[in-house]
XYZ file of C-alpha atoms in Angstrom:
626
model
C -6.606 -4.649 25.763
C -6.636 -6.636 22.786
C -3.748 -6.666 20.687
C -4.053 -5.698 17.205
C -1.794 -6.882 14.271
C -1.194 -5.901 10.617
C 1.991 -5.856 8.446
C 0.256 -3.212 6.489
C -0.563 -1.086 9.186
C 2.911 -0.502 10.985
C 0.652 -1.209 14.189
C 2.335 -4.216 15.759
C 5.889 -2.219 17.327
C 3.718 0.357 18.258
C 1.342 -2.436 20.224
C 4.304 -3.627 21.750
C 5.872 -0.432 22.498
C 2.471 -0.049 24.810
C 3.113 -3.191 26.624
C 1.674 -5.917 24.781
C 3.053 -9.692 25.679
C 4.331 -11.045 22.815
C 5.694 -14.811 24.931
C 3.741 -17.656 25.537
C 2.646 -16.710 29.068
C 1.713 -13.478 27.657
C 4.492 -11.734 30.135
C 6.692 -9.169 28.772
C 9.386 -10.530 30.849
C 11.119 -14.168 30.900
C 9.026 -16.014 33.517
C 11.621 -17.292 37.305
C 10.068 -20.991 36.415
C 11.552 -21.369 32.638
C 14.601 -20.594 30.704
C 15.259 -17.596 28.772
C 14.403 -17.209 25.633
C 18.101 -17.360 23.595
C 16.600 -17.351 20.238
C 14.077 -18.180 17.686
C 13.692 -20.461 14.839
C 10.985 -20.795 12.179
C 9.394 -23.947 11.170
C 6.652 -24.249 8.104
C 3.109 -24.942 9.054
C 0.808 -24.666 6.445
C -0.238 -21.867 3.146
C -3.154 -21.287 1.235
C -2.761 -20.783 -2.147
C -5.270 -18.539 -4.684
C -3.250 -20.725 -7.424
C -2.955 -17.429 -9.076
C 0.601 -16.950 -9.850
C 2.520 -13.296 -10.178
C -1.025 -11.470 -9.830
C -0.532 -10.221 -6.420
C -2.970 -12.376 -5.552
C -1.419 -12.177 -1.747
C -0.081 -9.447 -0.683
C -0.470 -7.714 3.028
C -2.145 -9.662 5.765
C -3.173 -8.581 9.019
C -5.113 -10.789 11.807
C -7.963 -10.336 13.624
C -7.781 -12.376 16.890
C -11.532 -12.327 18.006
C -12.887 -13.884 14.898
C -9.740 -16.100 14.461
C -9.399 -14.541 11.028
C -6.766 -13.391 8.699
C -7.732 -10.417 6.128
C -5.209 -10.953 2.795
C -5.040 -8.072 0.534
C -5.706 -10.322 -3.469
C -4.872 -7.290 -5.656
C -5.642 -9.505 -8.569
C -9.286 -9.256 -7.161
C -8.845 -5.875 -5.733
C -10.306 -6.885 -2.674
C -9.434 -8.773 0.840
C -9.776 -12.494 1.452
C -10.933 -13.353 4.632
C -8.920 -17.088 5.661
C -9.970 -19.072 8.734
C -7.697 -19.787 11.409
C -8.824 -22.273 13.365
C -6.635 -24.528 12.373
C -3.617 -22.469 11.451
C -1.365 -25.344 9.467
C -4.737 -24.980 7.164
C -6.077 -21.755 6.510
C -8.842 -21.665 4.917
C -10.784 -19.198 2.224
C -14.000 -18.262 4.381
C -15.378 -15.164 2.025
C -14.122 -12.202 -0.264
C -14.257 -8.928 1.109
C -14.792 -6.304 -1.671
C -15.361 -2.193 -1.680
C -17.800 -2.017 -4.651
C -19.803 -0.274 -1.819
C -17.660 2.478 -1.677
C -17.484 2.817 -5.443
C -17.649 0.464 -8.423
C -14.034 -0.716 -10.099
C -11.990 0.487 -6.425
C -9.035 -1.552 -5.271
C -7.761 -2.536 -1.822
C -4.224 -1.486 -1.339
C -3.639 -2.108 2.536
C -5.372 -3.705 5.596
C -4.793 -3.174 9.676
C -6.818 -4.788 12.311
C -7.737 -3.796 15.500
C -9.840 -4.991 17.913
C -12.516 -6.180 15.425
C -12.647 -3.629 13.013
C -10.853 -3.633 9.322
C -9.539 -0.778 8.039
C -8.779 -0.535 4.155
C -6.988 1.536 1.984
C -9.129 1.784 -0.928
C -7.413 3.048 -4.335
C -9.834 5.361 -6.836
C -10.686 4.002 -10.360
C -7.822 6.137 -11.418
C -5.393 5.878 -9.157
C -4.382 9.658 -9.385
C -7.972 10.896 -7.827
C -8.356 10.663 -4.211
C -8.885 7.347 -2.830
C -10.521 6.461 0.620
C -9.847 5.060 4.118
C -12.785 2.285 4.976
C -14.054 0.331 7.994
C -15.190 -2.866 8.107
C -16.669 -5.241 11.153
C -14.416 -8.121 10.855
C -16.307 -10.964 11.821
C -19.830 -9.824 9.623
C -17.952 -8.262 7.096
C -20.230 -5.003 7.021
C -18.920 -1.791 5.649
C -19.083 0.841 9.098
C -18.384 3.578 7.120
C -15.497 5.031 4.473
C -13.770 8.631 4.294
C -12.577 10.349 1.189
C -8.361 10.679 1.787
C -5.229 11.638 -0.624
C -4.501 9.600 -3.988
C -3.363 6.367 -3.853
C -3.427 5.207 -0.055
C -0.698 2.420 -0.336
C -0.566 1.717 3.488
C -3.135 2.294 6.349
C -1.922 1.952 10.104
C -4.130 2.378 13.739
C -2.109 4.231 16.530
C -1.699 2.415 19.332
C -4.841 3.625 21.274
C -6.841 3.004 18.793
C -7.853 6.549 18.390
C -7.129 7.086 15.264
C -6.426 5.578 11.445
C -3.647 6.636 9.141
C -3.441 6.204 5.805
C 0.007 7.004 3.155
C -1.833 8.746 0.051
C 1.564 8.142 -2.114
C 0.026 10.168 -4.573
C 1.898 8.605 -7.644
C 1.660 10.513 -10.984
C -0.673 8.990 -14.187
C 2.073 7.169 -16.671
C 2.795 9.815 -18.780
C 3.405 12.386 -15.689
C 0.901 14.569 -17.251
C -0.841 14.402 -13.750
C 1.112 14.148 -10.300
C -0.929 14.738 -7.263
C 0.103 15.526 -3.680
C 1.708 13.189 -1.653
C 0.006 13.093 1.716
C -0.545 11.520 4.950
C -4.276 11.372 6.435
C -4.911 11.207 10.142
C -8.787 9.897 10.651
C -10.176 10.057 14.001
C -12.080 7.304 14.588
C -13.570 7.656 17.991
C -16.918 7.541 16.821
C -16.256 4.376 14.008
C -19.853 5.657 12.565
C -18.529 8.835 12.163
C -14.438 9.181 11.259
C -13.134 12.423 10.557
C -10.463 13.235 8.222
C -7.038 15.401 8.469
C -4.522 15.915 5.898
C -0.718 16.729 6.711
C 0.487 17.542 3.449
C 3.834 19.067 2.284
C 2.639 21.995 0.609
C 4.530 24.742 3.330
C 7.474 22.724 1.451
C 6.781 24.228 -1.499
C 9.099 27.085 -3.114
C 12.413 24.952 -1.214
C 12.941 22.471 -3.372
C 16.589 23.485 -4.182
C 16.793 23.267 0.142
C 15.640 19.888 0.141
C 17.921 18.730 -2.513
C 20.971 20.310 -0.579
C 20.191 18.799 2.160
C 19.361 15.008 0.458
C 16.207 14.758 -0.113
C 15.560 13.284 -3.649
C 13.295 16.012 -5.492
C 13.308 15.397 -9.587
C 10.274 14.681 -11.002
C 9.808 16.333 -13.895
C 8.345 19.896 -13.260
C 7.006 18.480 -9.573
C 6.690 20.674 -6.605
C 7.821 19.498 -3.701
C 4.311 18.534 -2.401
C 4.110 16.550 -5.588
C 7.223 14.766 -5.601
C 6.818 13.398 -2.064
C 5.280 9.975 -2.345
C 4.313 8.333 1.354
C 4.835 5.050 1.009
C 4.618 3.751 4.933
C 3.941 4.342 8.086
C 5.366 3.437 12.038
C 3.655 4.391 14.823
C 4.831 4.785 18.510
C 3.706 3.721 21.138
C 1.706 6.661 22.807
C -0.079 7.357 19.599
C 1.654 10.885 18.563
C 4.089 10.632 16.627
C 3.702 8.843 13.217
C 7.574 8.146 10.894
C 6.702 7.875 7.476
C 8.876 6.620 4.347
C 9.336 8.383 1.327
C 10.725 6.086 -0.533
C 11.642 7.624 -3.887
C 12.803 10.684 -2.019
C 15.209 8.536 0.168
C 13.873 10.621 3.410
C 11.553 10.064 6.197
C 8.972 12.586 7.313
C 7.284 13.226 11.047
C 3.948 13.512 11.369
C 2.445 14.998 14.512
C -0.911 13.169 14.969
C -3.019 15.071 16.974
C -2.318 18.066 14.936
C -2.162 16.273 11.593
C 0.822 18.406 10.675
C 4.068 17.139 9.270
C 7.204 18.218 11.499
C 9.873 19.909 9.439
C 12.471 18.777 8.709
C 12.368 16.058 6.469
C 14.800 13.404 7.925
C 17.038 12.526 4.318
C 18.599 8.975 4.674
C 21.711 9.430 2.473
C 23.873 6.801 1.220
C 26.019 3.675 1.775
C 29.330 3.817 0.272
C 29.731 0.679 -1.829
C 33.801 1.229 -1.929
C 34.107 0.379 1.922
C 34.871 -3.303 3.531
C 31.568 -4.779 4.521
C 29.217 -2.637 2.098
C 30.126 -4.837 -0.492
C 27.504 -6.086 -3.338
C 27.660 -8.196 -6.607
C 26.942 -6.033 -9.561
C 26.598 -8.066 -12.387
C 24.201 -10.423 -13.668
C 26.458 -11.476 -16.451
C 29.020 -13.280 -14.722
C 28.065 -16.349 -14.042
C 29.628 -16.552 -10.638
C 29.106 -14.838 -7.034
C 31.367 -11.787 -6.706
C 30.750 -9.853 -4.081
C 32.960 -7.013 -3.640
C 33.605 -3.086 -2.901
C 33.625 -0.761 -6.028
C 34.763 2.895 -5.711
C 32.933 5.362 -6.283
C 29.617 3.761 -5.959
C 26.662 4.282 -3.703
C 23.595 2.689 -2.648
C 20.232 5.008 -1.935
C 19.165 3.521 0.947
C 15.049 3.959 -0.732
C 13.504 1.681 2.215
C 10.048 0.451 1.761
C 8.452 -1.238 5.282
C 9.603 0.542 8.337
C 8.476 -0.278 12.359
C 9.159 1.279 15.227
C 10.063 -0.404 18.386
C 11.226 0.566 22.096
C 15.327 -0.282 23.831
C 16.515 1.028 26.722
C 13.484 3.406 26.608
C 14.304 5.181 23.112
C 12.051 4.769 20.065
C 14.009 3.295 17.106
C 12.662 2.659 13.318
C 14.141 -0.465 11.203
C 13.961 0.209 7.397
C 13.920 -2.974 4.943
C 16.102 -1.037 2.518
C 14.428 -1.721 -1.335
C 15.406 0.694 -3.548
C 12.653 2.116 -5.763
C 13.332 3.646 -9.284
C 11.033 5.691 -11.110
C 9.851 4.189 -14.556
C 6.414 5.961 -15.542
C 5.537 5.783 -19.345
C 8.355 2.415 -20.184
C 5.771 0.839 -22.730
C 5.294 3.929 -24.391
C 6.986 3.698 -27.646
C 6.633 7.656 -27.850
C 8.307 8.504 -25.001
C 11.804 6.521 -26.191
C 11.245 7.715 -29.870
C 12.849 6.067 -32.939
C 16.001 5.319 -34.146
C 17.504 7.192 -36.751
C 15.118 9.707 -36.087
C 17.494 12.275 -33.947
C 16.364 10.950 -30.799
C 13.236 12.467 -30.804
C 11.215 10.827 -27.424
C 8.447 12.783 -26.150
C 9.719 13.872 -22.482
C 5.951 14.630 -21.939
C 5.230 11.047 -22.432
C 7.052 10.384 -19.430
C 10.135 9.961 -16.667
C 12.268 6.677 -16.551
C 15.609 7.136 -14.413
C 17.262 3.938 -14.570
C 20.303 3.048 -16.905
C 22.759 0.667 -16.784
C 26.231 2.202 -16.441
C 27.809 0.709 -19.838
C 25.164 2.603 -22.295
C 25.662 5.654 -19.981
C 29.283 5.733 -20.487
C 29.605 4.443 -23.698
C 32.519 6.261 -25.697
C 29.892 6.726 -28.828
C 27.377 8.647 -26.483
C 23.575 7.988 -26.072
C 22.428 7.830 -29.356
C 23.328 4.702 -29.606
C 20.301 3.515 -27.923
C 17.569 5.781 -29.363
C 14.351 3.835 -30.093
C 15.182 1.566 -27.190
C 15.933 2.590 -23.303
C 17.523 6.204 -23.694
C 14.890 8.861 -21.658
C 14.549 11.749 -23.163
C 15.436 13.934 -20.182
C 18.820 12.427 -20.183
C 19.382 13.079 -23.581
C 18.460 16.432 -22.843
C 21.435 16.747 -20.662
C 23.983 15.948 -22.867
C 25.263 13.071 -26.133
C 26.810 11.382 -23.405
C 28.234 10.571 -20.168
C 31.807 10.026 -19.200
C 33.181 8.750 -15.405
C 35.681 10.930 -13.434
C 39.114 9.085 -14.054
C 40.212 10.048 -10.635
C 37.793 8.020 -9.029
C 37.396 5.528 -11.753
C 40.920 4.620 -12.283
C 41.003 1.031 -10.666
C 38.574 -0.516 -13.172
C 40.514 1.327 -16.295
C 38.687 4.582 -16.733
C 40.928 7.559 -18.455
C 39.855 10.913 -19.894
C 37.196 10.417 -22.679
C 37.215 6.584 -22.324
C 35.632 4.676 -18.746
C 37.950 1.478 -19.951
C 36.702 -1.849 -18.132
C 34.285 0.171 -16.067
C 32.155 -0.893 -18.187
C 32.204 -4.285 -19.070
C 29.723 -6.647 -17.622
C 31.390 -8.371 -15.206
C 32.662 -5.354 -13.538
C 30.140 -2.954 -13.277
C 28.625 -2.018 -17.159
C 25.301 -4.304 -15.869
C 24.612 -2.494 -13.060
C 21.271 -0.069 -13.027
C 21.914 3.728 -11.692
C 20.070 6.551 -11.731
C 21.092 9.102 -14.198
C 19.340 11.821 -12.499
C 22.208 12.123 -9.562
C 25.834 11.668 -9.354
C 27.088 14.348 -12.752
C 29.197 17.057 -11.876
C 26.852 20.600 -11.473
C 27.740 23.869 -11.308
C 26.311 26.517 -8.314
C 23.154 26.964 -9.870
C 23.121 22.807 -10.293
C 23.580 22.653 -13.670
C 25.627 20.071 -15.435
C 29.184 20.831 -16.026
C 29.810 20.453 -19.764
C 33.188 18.128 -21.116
C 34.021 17.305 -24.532
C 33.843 13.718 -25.629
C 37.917 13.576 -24.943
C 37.420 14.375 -21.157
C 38.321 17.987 -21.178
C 35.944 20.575 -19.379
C 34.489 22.850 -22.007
C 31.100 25.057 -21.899
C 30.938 24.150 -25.582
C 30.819 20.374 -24.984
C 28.447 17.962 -24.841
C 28.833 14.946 -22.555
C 28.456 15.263 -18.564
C 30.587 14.031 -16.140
C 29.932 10.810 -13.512
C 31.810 11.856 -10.323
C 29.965 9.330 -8.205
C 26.965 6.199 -9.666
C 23.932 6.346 -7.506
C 22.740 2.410 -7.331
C 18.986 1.604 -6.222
C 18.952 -0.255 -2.607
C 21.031 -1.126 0.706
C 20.643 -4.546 -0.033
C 20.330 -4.413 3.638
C 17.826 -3.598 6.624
C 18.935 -0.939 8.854
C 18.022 0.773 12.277
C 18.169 4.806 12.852
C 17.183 7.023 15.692
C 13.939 8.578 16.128
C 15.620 11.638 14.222
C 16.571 9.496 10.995
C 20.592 9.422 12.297
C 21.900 5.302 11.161
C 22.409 3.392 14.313
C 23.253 -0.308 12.472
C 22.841 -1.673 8.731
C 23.603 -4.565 8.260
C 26.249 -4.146 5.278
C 26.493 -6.732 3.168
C 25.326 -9.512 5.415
C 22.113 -10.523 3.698
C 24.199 -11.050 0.297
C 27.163 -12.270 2.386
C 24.577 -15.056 3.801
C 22.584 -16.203 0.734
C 26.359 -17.122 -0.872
C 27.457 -19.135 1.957
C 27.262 -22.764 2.183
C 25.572 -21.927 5.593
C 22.456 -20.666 3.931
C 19.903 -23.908 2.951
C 16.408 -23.387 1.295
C 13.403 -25.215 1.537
C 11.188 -25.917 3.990
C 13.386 -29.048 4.813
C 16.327 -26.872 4.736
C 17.974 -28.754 2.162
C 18.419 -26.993 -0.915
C 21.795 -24.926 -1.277
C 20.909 -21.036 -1.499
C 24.212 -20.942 -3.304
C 23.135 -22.341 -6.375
C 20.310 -20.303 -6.405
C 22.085 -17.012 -5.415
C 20.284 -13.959 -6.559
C 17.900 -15.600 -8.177
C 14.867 -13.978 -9.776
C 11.270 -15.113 -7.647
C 9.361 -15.487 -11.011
C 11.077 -18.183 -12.947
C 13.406 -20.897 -12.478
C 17.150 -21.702 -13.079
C 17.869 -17.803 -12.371
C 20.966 -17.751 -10.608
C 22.911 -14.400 -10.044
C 19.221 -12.432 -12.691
C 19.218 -9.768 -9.758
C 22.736 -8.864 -9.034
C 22.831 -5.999 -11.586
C 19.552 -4.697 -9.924
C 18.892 -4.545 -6.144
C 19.950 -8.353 -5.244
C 18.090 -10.179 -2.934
C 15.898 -6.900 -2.009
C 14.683 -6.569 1.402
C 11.220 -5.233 1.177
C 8.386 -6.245 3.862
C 9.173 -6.600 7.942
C 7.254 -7.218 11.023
C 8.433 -7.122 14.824
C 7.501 -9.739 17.336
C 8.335 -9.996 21.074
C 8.986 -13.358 23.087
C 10.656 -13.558 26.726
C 11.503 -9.800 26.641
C 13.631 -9.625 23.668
C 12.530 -8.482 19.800
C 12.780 -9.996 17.057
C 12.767 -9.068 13.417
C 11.083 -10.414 10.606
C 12.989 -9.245 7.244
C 11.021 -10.793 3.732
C 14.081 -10.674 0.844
C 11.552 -10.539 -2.308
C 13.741 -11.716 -4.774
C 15.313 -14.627 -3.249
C 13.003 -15.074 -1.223
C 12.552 -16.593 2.576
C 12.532 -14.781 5.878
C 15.541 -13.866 8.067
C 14.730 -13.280 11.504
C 17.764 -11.056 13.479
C 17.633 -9.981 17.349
C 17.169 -6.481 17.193
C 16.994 -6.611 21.677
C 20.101 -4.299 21.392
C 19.886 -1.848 18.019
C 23.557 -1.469 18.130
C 24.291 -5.065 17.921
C 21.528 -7.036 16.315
C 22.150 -10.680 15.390
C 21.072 -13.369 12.904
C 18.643 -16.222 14.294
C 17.237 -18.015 11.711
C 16.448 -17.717 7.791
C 13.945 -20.073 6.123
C 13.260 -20.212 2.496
C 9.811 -21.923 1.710
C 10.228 -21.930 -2.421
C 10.671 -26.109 -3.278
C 11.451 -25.674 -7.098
C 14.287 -23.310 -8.573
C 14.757 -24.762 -11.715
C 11.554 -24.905 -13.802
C 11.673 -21.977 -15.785
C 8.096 -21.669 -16.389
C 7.157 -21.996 -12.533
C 3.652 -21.207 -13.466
C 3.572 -24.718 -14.514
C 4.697 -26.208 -11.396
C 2.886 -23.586 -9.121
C 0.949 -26.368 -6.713
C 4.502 -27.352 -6.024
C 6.570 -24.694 -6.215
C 6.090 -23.315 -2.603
C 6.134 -19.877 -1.607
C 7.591 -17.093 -3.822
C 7.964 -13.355 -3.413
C 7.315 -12.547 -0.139
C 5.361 -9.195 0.409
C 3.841 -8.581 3.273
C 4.751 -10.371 7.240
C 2.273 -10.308 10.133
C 4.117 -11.425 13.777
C 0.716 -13.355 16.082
C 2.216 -13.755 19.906
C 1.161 -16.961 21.417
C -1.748 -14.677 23.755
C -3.685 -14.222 20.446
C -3.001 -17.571 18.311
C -5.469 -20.118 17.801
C -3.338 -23.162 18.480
C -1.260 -20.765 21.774
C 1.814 -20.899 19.761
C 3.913 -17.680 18.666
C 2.926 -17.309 14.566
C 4.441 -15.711 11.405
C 2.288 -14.984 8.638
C 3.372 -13.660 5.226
C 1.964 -13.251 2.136
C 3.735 -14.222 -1.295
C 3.030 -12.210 -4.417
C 4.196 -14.254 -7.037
C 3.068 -17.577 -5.701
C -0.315 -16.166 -4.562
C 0.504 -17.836 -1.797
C -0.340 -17.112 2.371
C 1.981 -19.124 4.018
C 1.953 -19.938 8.366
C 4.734 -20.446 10.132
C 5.171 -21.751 14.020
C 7.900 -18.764 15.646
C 9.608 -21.704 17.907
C 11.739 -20.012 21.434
C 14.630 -21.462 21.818
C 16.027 -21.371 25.354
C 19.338 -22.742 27.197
């Protein structure tokens, strides 16, 4: 059987949980006649560039081994190219695969291969009507035929038989929130390729136990949402017999189960929870006002884990799912001057304009209260809570916080920069709402602040592993952070640029050291697992800073660090547009593993596509053995 590859689709663990050789002789086990394979390293072979820069102009690629062909989602086109691989230190632009055959002004969202055919996520005109799932013949570029599924498909995957299609309809509301469709997850049997047929697992039995969910940590607050609303599928892994489908819900910091024959989602919902920021090896730098790296442990501080890729891969015959852990926030209606309202006009933003949840702690804590930022970033919804937010002294103490006053908490180099949600982490009552104080601290049903017992930050900063029932088997802390300080860590394709000078560094402009630290750091976003001699290996894209780690996941209770290489050549031009033919790759999105048995030069490949460089970049995977 042919194997089939695509970041976008989640397909790859599955295709290796079924047996597919991922080492050079194509066997799944270390051949008598040559070493084992000890490790891997990453070496730059070649990109094509769109010379579009932060369009999206690459995004998710996936590989088609028959034609020798890689299919690049260009959302600046809304369409797929098509690159040649013949010669893979050269790819080359070979035709433009659009879906103005389905329906004029559609976008591509997501690509998976298999086996010759292409199937696309297609997103609707407007994105909150239901989009479709199409097919494709990958080497004449022929539309096979297309099937209406939920709104938005973000991600599309095959199961491992090739038996069926699935597609993540995230389902994400219109800007103002005045529309907010289902999430959903559509199963489309494609036995007959002519002739798919669709099946929707949906969440709507979850409707009516929202207040369950929420006790039990799933995320559920969008603004009058149901529970079928507010869940927004944003990918997919598959395992390896093709029934069971794990799917991320990213802004709900939860996974769901999909049964695939059935098309039915398994309850329950598998919540992620948090990672305690005050504890020795969770630590993170929180400011982006410092001008220095300072990583360290804060008290009562949190991370939501809010993962965005996720595979699934086989050890010691268990199925285990590794999360790159993003963070996500929720920011609908930000450009709407409506929604934040004037100053000096009593704070009057339109809540139906829209939901933003992210603050930075020293405006939410401020002694003066919210107004203070009417007219500018203060949502409406908060406001509606209370004049203002104090932080628990108990917890808070260490960093100067008393009744009615949070002290240094708030100053920027401690942790005033960071972004929170507001919507989590107040003190509530048994019917959850807010616990009133007055502005001095004291607990009063007549006052009007609320009260900060814990700060929910966006991100792990991390990737982690869990069970195949969502328990945490390994993250890895602050190791990514840790890593990216060190004088260890060199970027470049010639490995010679210190990542230290560079350290948190935006991927859109230059001379941007420490612009992400208040935010979600170096954010871990895209993976992609490959085999070689018998063990797997991860592929973990950091979007921010940039590059690719690649860890030995062989044992998921002790993975460990291989390689990292960092592709981006200029950090200091501020306006990299400028230098873009030079600046090398930037903002890595999606990752696409290629085992030696399918590549066109019979060496191991890594394939990723960079956002903000508009850039699809090859690299050889080079074994290392004793």
């Amino acid at each position: 059987m042919k194997l089939w590859l695509a970041l976008g689709a989640g397909t790859l663990a599955a295709a290796m949980l079924a047996g597919c050789g991922g080492d050079s002789d194509n066997d799944p086990v270390p051949s008598t006649d040559t070493p084992a394979v000890s490790g891997v390293k990453l070496n730059f072979m070649g990109r094509y560039s769109t010379g579009q820069f932060d369009e999206s102009a690459a995004e998710i690629p996936a590989y088609d081994a028959g034609t020798r062909r890689l299919f690049v989602v260009n959302a600046q086109k809304g369409a797929l190219d098509v690159l040649g691989m013949n010669d893979p230190a050269n790819p080359a632009l070979v035709d433009t695969l659009t879906t103005s055959d389905i329906a004029a002004n559609t976008e591509v969202n997501s690509v998976a291969v298999r086996d010759g055919l292409v199937a696309v996520a297609v997103q609707a005109p407007v994105k909150t009507d239901a989009g479709y799932m199409a097919l494709y013949d990958a080497e004449t570029l022929e539309l096979i035929s297309f099937v209406e599924v939920g709104a938005l498909p973000d991600m599309v995957a095959f199961t491992a038989d090739g038996q069926y299609v699935l597609t993540a309809n995230e389902g994400e509301p219109s800007d103002d929130y005045s529309v907010d469709p289902e999430g959903s997850v559509s199963v489309v049997d494609i036995s007959d390729p002519r002739n798919p047929v669709v099946a929707t697992a949906d969440f709507t039995a979850l409707n009516g136990q929202e207040d369950e969910l929420r006790d039990q940590g799933v995320r559920i607050y969008g603004p009058g949402a149901s529970a079928a609303q507010d869940l927004e599928p944003e990918y997919i892994a598959l395992d390896a017999d093709g029934t069971t489908a794990w799917v991320v819900l990213q802004e709900n910091n939860a996974l769901a189960k999909v049964d695939i024959a059935s098309a039915t989602v398994t309850e329950p919902l598998l919540p992620l929870g948090t990672k305690d920021i005050s504890q020795d090896g969770n630590a993170i730098d929180a400011s982006d006002d410092d001008g220095v790296i300072n990583i360290r442990t804060f008290d009562g501080v949190v991370g939501l884990y809010l993962p965005d890729a996720i595979h699934a891969y086989s050890a010691g015959g268990d199925t285990y799912l590794v999360t790159a852990n993003e963070g996500d926030a929720r920011a609908w209606g930000e450009d709407n001057d409506a929604y934040w309202g004037t100053e000096g006009a009593g704070c009057a933003g339109d809540a139906s304009q829209g939901f933003v949840e992210e603050f930075r702690v020293k405006h939410l804590v401020h002694a003066d209260g919210f107004d203070r930022r009417c007219g500018d970033d203060l949502p409406p919804q908060l406001r509606a809570l209370g004049a203002g937010g104090l932080l628990n002294p108990t917890t808070f103490g260490y960093c100067g916080a008393v009744d009615g006053d949070p002290g240094d908490c708030r100053e920027d180099d401690v942790l005033g920069r960071l972004n929170i949600t507001w919507t989590e982490g107040y003190r509530t009552d048994s019917n959850g709402d807010p616990v009133m104080f007055t502005a001095a601290g004291v607990e009063d049903p007549a006052g009007d602040r609320i009260m900060y017992d814990t700060l929910y930050a966006y991100g792990g900063r991390s990737f982690a592993i869990w069970d195949a029932e969502g328990a945490l088997v390994w993250d890895s802390g602050d190791a990514i952070e840790q890593f990216t300080a060190s004088d260890e860590c060199m970027a470049g394709a010639q490995r010679n640029i210190p990542c230290a000078d560079y350290f948190n560094s935006g991927h859109d402009e230059g001379s941007a050291f420490d612009s992400r630290s208040d935010a979600k750091g170096p954010e871990p976003e895209g993976l992609t697992i490959g085999t070689l001699g018998g063990k797997t290996f991860l592929f973990l894209g950091l979007e921010r800073m940039g590059g690719i780690l690649v860890y030995d996941i062989t044992d998921p209770t002790a993975p460990v660090m291989q390689d990292y290489l960092n592709t981006r050549e200029d950090w200091v031009t501020e306006d990299t547009e400028s230098v873009l033919a030079s600046a090398g790759d930037l903002g890595p999105e999606g990752l696409v593993f290629i085992p030696a048995s399918d590549s066109p030069n019979d060496k191991a490949l890594l394939v990723v596509g960079y956002e903000v460089s508009g850039t699809t970049a090859v690299y050889e995977v080079e074994a290392l053995r004793d």
